[in-house]
């Protein structure tokens, strides 16, 4: 809930700028593959996960995330990658807990559903946003301008 609160209050507005300076690994539903273009980010390594029941395949997903991190560390030595997760709750904790043991210098951000503020044109991803629509639009105006959605 903390990331959603930050989204509502505009605290995530500057996140895209911070992500531009680091290798990025995006662990999210395929619908989020447009984030790089939308937020003017370098193309991230995408580790696609299903919209539900990811916990049933968590070990193969973890292996794919580990491979993506190792690849980025090998390709860009000296740079700290960011793993941006959209898994949320206990699964996000499960991933980060294991990844941190193997890759302690990597930055992990599990935004969960708060990542949806940059996919407002996909109403399946934004149900939680509707009561806060006007507040998020005001607080995060720039990232929302390119979403193609004017109202909930």
XYZ file of N, CA and C in Angstrom:
456
model
N 0.815 -1.198 0.000
C 0.000 0.000 0.000
C 0.858 1.261 0.000
N 2.078 1.173 0.502
C 2.925 2.364 0.576
C 3.221 2.928 -0.819
N 3.517 2.055 -1.801
C 3.807 2.538 -3.155
C 2.575 3.186 -3.769
N 1.387 2.625 -3.502
C 0.159 3.239 -4.013
C -0.017 4.626 -3.398
N 0.255 4.740 -2.108
C 0.154 6.042 -1.452
C 1.123 7.030 -2.104
N 2.337 6.589 -2.389
C 3.304 7.470 -3.057
C 2.798 7.879 -4.435
N 2.173 6.936 -5.143
C 1.619 7.255 -6.465
C 0.534 8.316 -6.344
N -0.347 8.152 -5.384
C -1.454 9.093 -5.184
C -0.925 10.481 -4.839
N 0.120 10.539 -4.035
C 0.664 11.824 -3.584
C 1.714 12.405 -4.532
N 2.038 11.695 -5.602
C 2.999 12.208 -6.577
C 4.436 11.816 -6.312
N 4.672 10.963 -5.331
C 6.033 10.584 -4.979
C 6.755 9.764 -6.028
N 6.017 9.191 -6.969
C 6.648 8.385 -8.019
C 6.941 9.195 -9.278
N 6.608 10.451 -9.257
C 6.780 11.299 -10.441
C 8.219 11.306 -10.968
N 9.196 11.301 -10.080
C 10.596 11.385 -10.490
C 11.260 10.027 -10.692
N 10.535 8.945 -10.459
C 11.125 7.619 -10.613
C 11.680 7.360 -12.013
N 10.951 7.704 -13.083
C 11.524 7.439 -14.419
C 12.898 8.085 -14.626
N 13.082 9.292 -14.138
C 14.384 9.961 -14.298
C 15.482 9.176 -13.578
N 15.193 8.679 -12.393
C 16.186 7.901 -11.643
C 16.499 6.578 -12.347
N 15.501 5.986 -12.985
C 15.707 4.704 -13.665
C 16.523 4.850 -14.944
N 16.535 6.015 -15.545
C 17.264 6.217 -16.808
C 18.762 6.038 -16.656
N 19.266 6.174 -15.457
C 20.711 6.141 -15.225
C 21.255 4.752 -14.907
N 20.405 3.745 -14.914
C 20.852 2.411 -14.498
C 20.329 1.330 -15.441
N 21.035 0.201 -15.512
C 20.470 -0.939 -16.237
C 19.168 -1.357 -15.541
N 18.145 -1.643 -16.324
C 16.828 -1.914 -15.759
C 16.338 -3.304 -16.158
N 15.836 -4.021 -15.169
C 15.191 -5.314 -15.387
C 13.756 -5.153 -14.899
N 12.813 -5.363 -15.786
C 11.403 -5.184 -15.472
C 10.743 -6.547 -15.331
N 10.214 -6.827 -14.154
C 9.520 -8.087 -13.873
C 8.047 -7.727 -13.720
N 7.280 -7.965 -14.787
C 5.887 -7.500 -14.796
C 5.105 -8.241 -15.864
N 3.805 -7.989 -15.873
C 2.962 -8.541 -16.935
C 3.397 -7.955 -18.275
N 3.153 -8.684 -19.323
C 3.522 -8.263 -20.679
C 2.941 -6.891 -21.016
N 1.795 -6.552 -20.448
C 1.153 -5.254 -20.702
C 2.063 -4.083 -20.332
N 3.049 -4.323 -19.481
C 3.956 -3.254 -19.053
C 5.191 -3.131 -19.936
N 5.270 -3.923 -20.987
C 6.433 -3.845 -21.877
C 6.529 -2.485 -22.577
N 5.469 -1.706 -22.563
C 5.478 -0.372 -23.189
C 6.088 0.697 -22.288
N 6.450 0.363 -21.061
C 6.944 1.376 -20.130
C 8.192 2.098 -20.629
N 9.101 1.372 -21.240
C 10.336 2.011 -21.703
C 10.025 3.136 -22.679
N 9.196 2.849 -23.652
C 8.828 3.869 -24.635
C 8.053 5.001 -23.975
N 7.108 4.652 -23.132
C 6.236 5.634 -22.502
C 6.987 6.574 -21.565
N 7.971 6.052 -20.853
C 8.694 6.841 -19.863
C 10.067 7.278 -20.347
N 10.339 7.056 -21.627
C 11.612 7.434 -22.224
C 12.782 6.800 -21.468
N 12.672 5.492 -21.259
C 13.718 4.731 -20.575
C 14.508 3.929 -21.595
N 15.775 3.645 -21.293
C 16.484 2.690 -22.134
C 15.723 1.363 -22.076
N 15.776 0.594 -23.136
C 15.016 -0.658 -23.190
C 15.416 -1.582 -22.048
N 14.471 -1.933 -21.175
C 14.818 -2.835 -20.068
C 14.858 -4.288 -20.531
N 15.462 -5.114 -19.726
C 15.336 -6.547 -19.907
C 13.983 -6.907 -19.303
N 13.115 -7.509 -20.095
C 11.759 -7.824 -19.647
C 11.681 -9.278 -19.212
N 11.251 -9.491 -17.976
C 10.937 -10.824 -17.478
C 9.425 -10.823 -17.285
N 8.714 -11.353 -18.267
C 7.254 -11.327 -18.234
C 6.723 -12.365 -17.250
N 5.709 -11.943 -16.497
C 5.046 -12.857 -15.565
C 3.549 -12.823 -15.855
N 2.850 -13.894 -15.511
C 1.400 -13.900 -15.734
C 0.697 -12.935 -14.775
N -0.522 -12.576 -15.124
C -1.299 -11.655 -14.295
C -1.803 -12.267 -13.000
N -1.788 -13.570 -12.911
C -2.225 -14.222 -11.673
C -1.526 -15.571 -11.539
N -1.516 -16.068 -10.335
C -0.968 -17.387 -10.010
C 0.527 -17.546 -10.312
N 1.229 -16.436 -10.296
C 2.677 -16.493 -10.537
C 3.369 -17.321 -9.461
N 2.788 -17.356 -8.268
C 3.409 -18.127 -7.187
C 3.555 -19.601 -7.558
N 2.719 -20.089 -8.468
C 2.805 -21.497 -8.878
C 4.040 -21.781 -9.738
N 4.588 -20.736 -10.352
C 5.778 -20.906 -11.196
C 6.923 -20.022 -10.686
N 6.904 -19.724 -9.401
C 7.859 -18.763 -8.848
C 9.316 -19.177 -9.020
N 9.616 -20.448 -8.913
C 11.017 -20.876 -9.040
C 11.560 -20.677 -10.462
N 10.830 -21.054 -11.518
C 11.325 -20.744 -12.863
C 11.411 -19.234 -13.132
N 10.475 -18.466 -12.588
C 10.533 -17.008 -12.751
C 11.757 -16.465 -12.030
N 12.016 -16.950 -10.823
C 13.207 -16.531 -10.079
C 14.469 -16.829 -10.885
N 14.538 -17.990 -11.500
C 15.709 -18.349 -12.309
C 15.870 -17.384 -13.487
N 14.765 -16.976 -14.103
C 14.838 -16.021 -15.219
C 15.297 -14.643 -14.736
N 14.843 -14.239 -13.557
C 15.284 -12.951 -12.999
C 16.772 -13.011 -12.677
N 17.210 -14.102 -12.055
C 18.631 -14.256 -11.733
C 19.490 -14.214 -12.991
N 19.045 -14.872 -14.049
C 19.793 -14.865 -15.312
C 19.854 -13.449 -15.894
N 18.755 -12.709 -15.801
C 18.729 -11.333 -16.320
C 19.673 -10.440 -15.522
N 19.682 -10.588 -14.209
C 20.592 -9.794 -13.371
C 22.042 -10.124 -13.717
N 22.370 -11.397 -13.781
C 23.746 -11.790 -14.083
C 24.178 -11.261 -15.450
N 23.284 -11.331 -16.421
C 23.579 -10.807 -17.755
C 23.883 -9.308 -17.707
N 23.090 -8.554 -16.967
C 23.326 -7.110 -16.868
C 24.636 -6.810 -16.137
N 24.929 -7.564 -15.101
C 26.186 -7.369 -14.382
C 27.386 -7.685 -15.269
N 27.263 -8.711 -16.114
C 28.348 -9.070 -17.028
C 28.510 -8.040 -18.141
N 27.392 -7.545 -18.664
C 27.440 -6.580 -19.772
C 27.863 -5.187 -19.343
N 27.486 -4.818 -18.135
C 27.734 -3.453 -17.667
C 28.401 -3.474 -16.295
N 29.621 -3.985 -16.238
C 30.311 -4.057 -14.940
C 30.483 -2.659 -14.343
N 30.356 -2.591 -13.052
C 30.500 -1.303 -12.377
C 29.204 -0.518 -12.273
N 28.172 -0.949 -12.978
C 26.873 -0.278 -12.896
C 25.917 -1.150 -12.098
N 25.141 -0.514 -11.252
C 24.204 -1.250 -10.406
C 22.845 -1.339 -11.084
N 22.398 -2.550 -11.410
C 21.078 -2.688 -12.028
C 19.949 -2.438 -11.024
N 18.806 -2.067 -11.576
C 17.577 -1.938 -10.805
C 16.625 -3.017 -11.305
N 16.053 -3.771 -10.368
C 15.015 -4.738 -10.696
C 13.701 -4.108 -10.252
N 12.869 -3.788 -11.216
C 11.571 -3.177 -10.955
C 10.520 -4.272 -11.084
N 9.897 -4.606 -9.959
C 8.936 -5.712 -9.921
C 7.508 -5.195 -9.820
N 6.607 -5.940 -10.424
C 5.188 -5.641 -10.339
C 4.465 -6.804 -9.669
N 5.187 -7.583 -8.871
C 4.592 -8.783 -8.278
C 3.829 -8.494 -6.993
N 4.341 -7.653 -6.136
C 3.628 -7.244 -4.939
C 3.504 -8.311 -3.867
N 3.136 -7.861 -2.678
C 2.790 -8.683 -1.517
C 3.832 -9.746 -1.204
N 3.371 -10.923 -0.815
C 4.288 -11.956 -0.342
C 5.172 -12.502 -1.460
N 4.681 -12.519 -2.698
C 5.515 -13.011 -3.795
C 6.675 -12.056 -4.051
N 6.422 -10.775 -4.001
C 7.500 -9.806 -4.152
C 8.549 -9.980 -3.075
N 8.105 -10.168 -1.843
C 9.036 -10.427 -0.743
C 9.839 -11.703 -1.017
N 9.149 -12.750 -1.470
C 9.806 -14.024 -1.738
C 10.917 -13.841 -2.772
N 10.624 -13.107 -3.862
C 11.640 -12.859 -4.890
C 12.811 -12.058 -4.324
N 12.514 -10.936 -3.719
C 13.571 -10.028 -3.264
C 14.427 -10.676 -2.183
N 13.819 -11.411 -1.290
C 14.569 -12.082 -0.225
C 15.639 -13.000 -0.811
N 15.295 -13.768 -1.823
C 16.240 -14.688 -2.439
C 17.241 -13.976 -3.344
N 16.767 -12.998 -4.095
C 17.657 -12.263 -4.998
C 18.707 -11.477 -4.221
N 18.308 -10.872 -3.115
C 19.244 -10.069 -2.329
C 20.387 -10.922 -1.782
N 20.110 -12.170 -1.435
C 21.170 -13.055 -0.942
C 22.210 -13.324 -2.019
N 21.773 -13.461 -3.253
C 22.679 -13.773 -4.367
C 23.291 -12.522 -4.992
N 22.512 -11.434 -5.029
C 22.958 -10.181 -5.652
C 22.706 -9.020 -4.688
N 23.525 -8.880 -3.646
C 23.239 -7.892 -2.600
C 23.370 -6.427 -3.034
N 24.088 -6.136 -4.111
C 24.290 -4.741 -4.513
C 23.240 -4.238 -5.496
N 22.379 -5.118 -5.970
C 21.329 -4.729 -6.910
C 20.238 -3.988 -6.151
N 19.588 -3.047 -6.819
C 18.478 -2.291 -6.228
C 17.175 -2.972 -6.629
N 16.328 -3.233 -5.635
C 15.047 -3.911 -5.871
C 13.902 -2.978 -5.490
N 12.990 -2.765 -6.430
C 11.798 -1.949 -6.176
C 10.576 -2.753 -6.597
N 9.789 -3.178 -5.630
C 8.560 -3.912 -5.945
C 7.391 -2.952 -5.785
N 6.983 -2.336 -6.886
C 5.911 -1.356 -6.855
C 4.527 -1.995 -6.862
N 4.446 -3.270 -7.173
C 3.132 -3.913 -7.230
C 2.215 -3.180 -8.196
N 0.966 -3.012 -7.794
C -0.027 -2.371 -8.660
C 0.215 -0.876 -8.857
N 1.062 -0.262 -8.047
C 1.353 1.162 -8.234
C 1.997 1.416 -9.599
N 2.615 0.408 -10.169
C 3.205 0.538 -11.499
C 2.144 0.886 -12.546
N 0.903 0.615 -12.229
C -0.204 0.863 -13.163
C -0.438 2.337 -13.471
N 0.147 3.254 -12.714
C -0.085 4.673 -13.030
C 0.460 5.027 -14.406
N 1.351 4.191 -14.931
C 1.892 4.434 -16.268
C 1.226 3.572 -17.336
N 0.125 2.905 -16.965
C -0.666 2.121 -17.930
C -2.148 2.436 -17.752
N -2.468 3.688 -17.625
C -3.857 4.090 -17.383
C -4.779 3.790 -18.551
N -4.234 3.562 -19.718
C -5.054 3.217 -20.882
C -5.522 1.766 -20.842
N -5.020 0.973 -19.910
C -5.434 -0.419 -19.772
C -6.271 -0.543 -18.502
N -7.591 -0.466 -18.647
C -8.479 -0.423 -17.485
C -8.436 -1.696 -16.649
N -8.001 -2.815 -17.201
C -7.872 -4.038 -16.402
C -6.797 -3.884 -15.325
N -5.848 -2.994 -15.553
C -4.730 -2.830 -14.633
C -4.939 -1.714 -13.622
N -6.026 -0.949 -13.749
C -6.136 0.288 -12.984
C -7.367 0.385 -12.084
N -7.954 -0.717 -11.728
C -9.170 -0.677 -10.919
C -8.963 0.109 -9.622
N -7.860 -0.071 -8.949
C -7.621 0.613 -7.681
C -7.473 2.121 -7.844
N -7.172 2.584 -9.049
C -6.893 4.005 -9.288
C -8.155 4.864 -9.336
N -9.262 4.303 -9.755
C -10.468 5.103 -10.011
C -10.826 6.097 -8.902
N -10.845 5.716 -7.623
C -11.200 6.713 -6.605
C -10.176 7.844 -6.461
N -8.958 7.604 -6.937
C -7.873 8.578 -6.770
C -7.460 9.235 -8.081
N -8.234 9.009 -9.129
C -7.856 9.435 -10.475
C -7.404 10.884 -10.531
N -8.235 11.806 -10.080
C -7.920 13.229 -10.187
C -6.668 13.578 -9.397
N -6.533 13.013 -8.218
C -5.366 13.293 -7.384
C -4.080 12.782 -8.038
N -4.112 11.577 -8.609
C -2.928 11.027 -9.276
C -2.598 11.849 -10.515
N -3.611 12.225 -11.280
C -3.382 13.012 -12.498
C -2.724 14.344 -12.150
N -3.187 14.977 -11.096
C -2.613 16.254 -10.672
C -1.187 16.073 -10.148
N -0.976 15.053 -9.329
C 0.322 14.844 -8.687
C 1.390 14.335 -9.650
N 0.982 13.591 -10.681
C 1.940 12.948 -11.582
C 1.670 13.347 -13.029
N 1.343 14.573 -13.285
C 0.872 15.028 -14.591
C 1.750 14.580 -15.754
N 3.054 14.825 -15.700
C 3.904 14.509 -16.841
C 3.871 13.035 -17.231
N 4.070 12.100 -16.290
C 4.050 10.695 -16.705
C 2.695 10.250 -17.229
N 1.617 10.937 -16.861
C 0.301 10.504 -17.282
C -0.118 11.094 -18.617
N 0.522 12.151 -19.056
C 0.089 12.813 -20.286
C 0.126 11.898 -21.499
N 1.059 10.965 -21.538
C 1.211 10.130 -22.728
C 0.432 8.822 -22.660
N -0.461 8.675 -21.668
C -1.157 7.407 -21.514
C -2.391 7.314 -22.394
N -2.891 8.426 -22.897
C -4.058 8.389 -23.755
C -5.370 8.248 -23.016
N -5.352 8.417 -21.714
C -6.583 8.289 -20.942
C -6.819 9.577 -20.169
N -7.993 10.181 -20.345
C -8.287 11.455 -19.700
C -9.103 11.323 -18.426
N -9.768 10.200 -18.252
C -10.595 10.014 -17.074
C -10.696 8.542 -16.747
N -11.159 8.246 -15.522
C -11.239 6.839 -15.124
C -12.259 6.073 -15.946
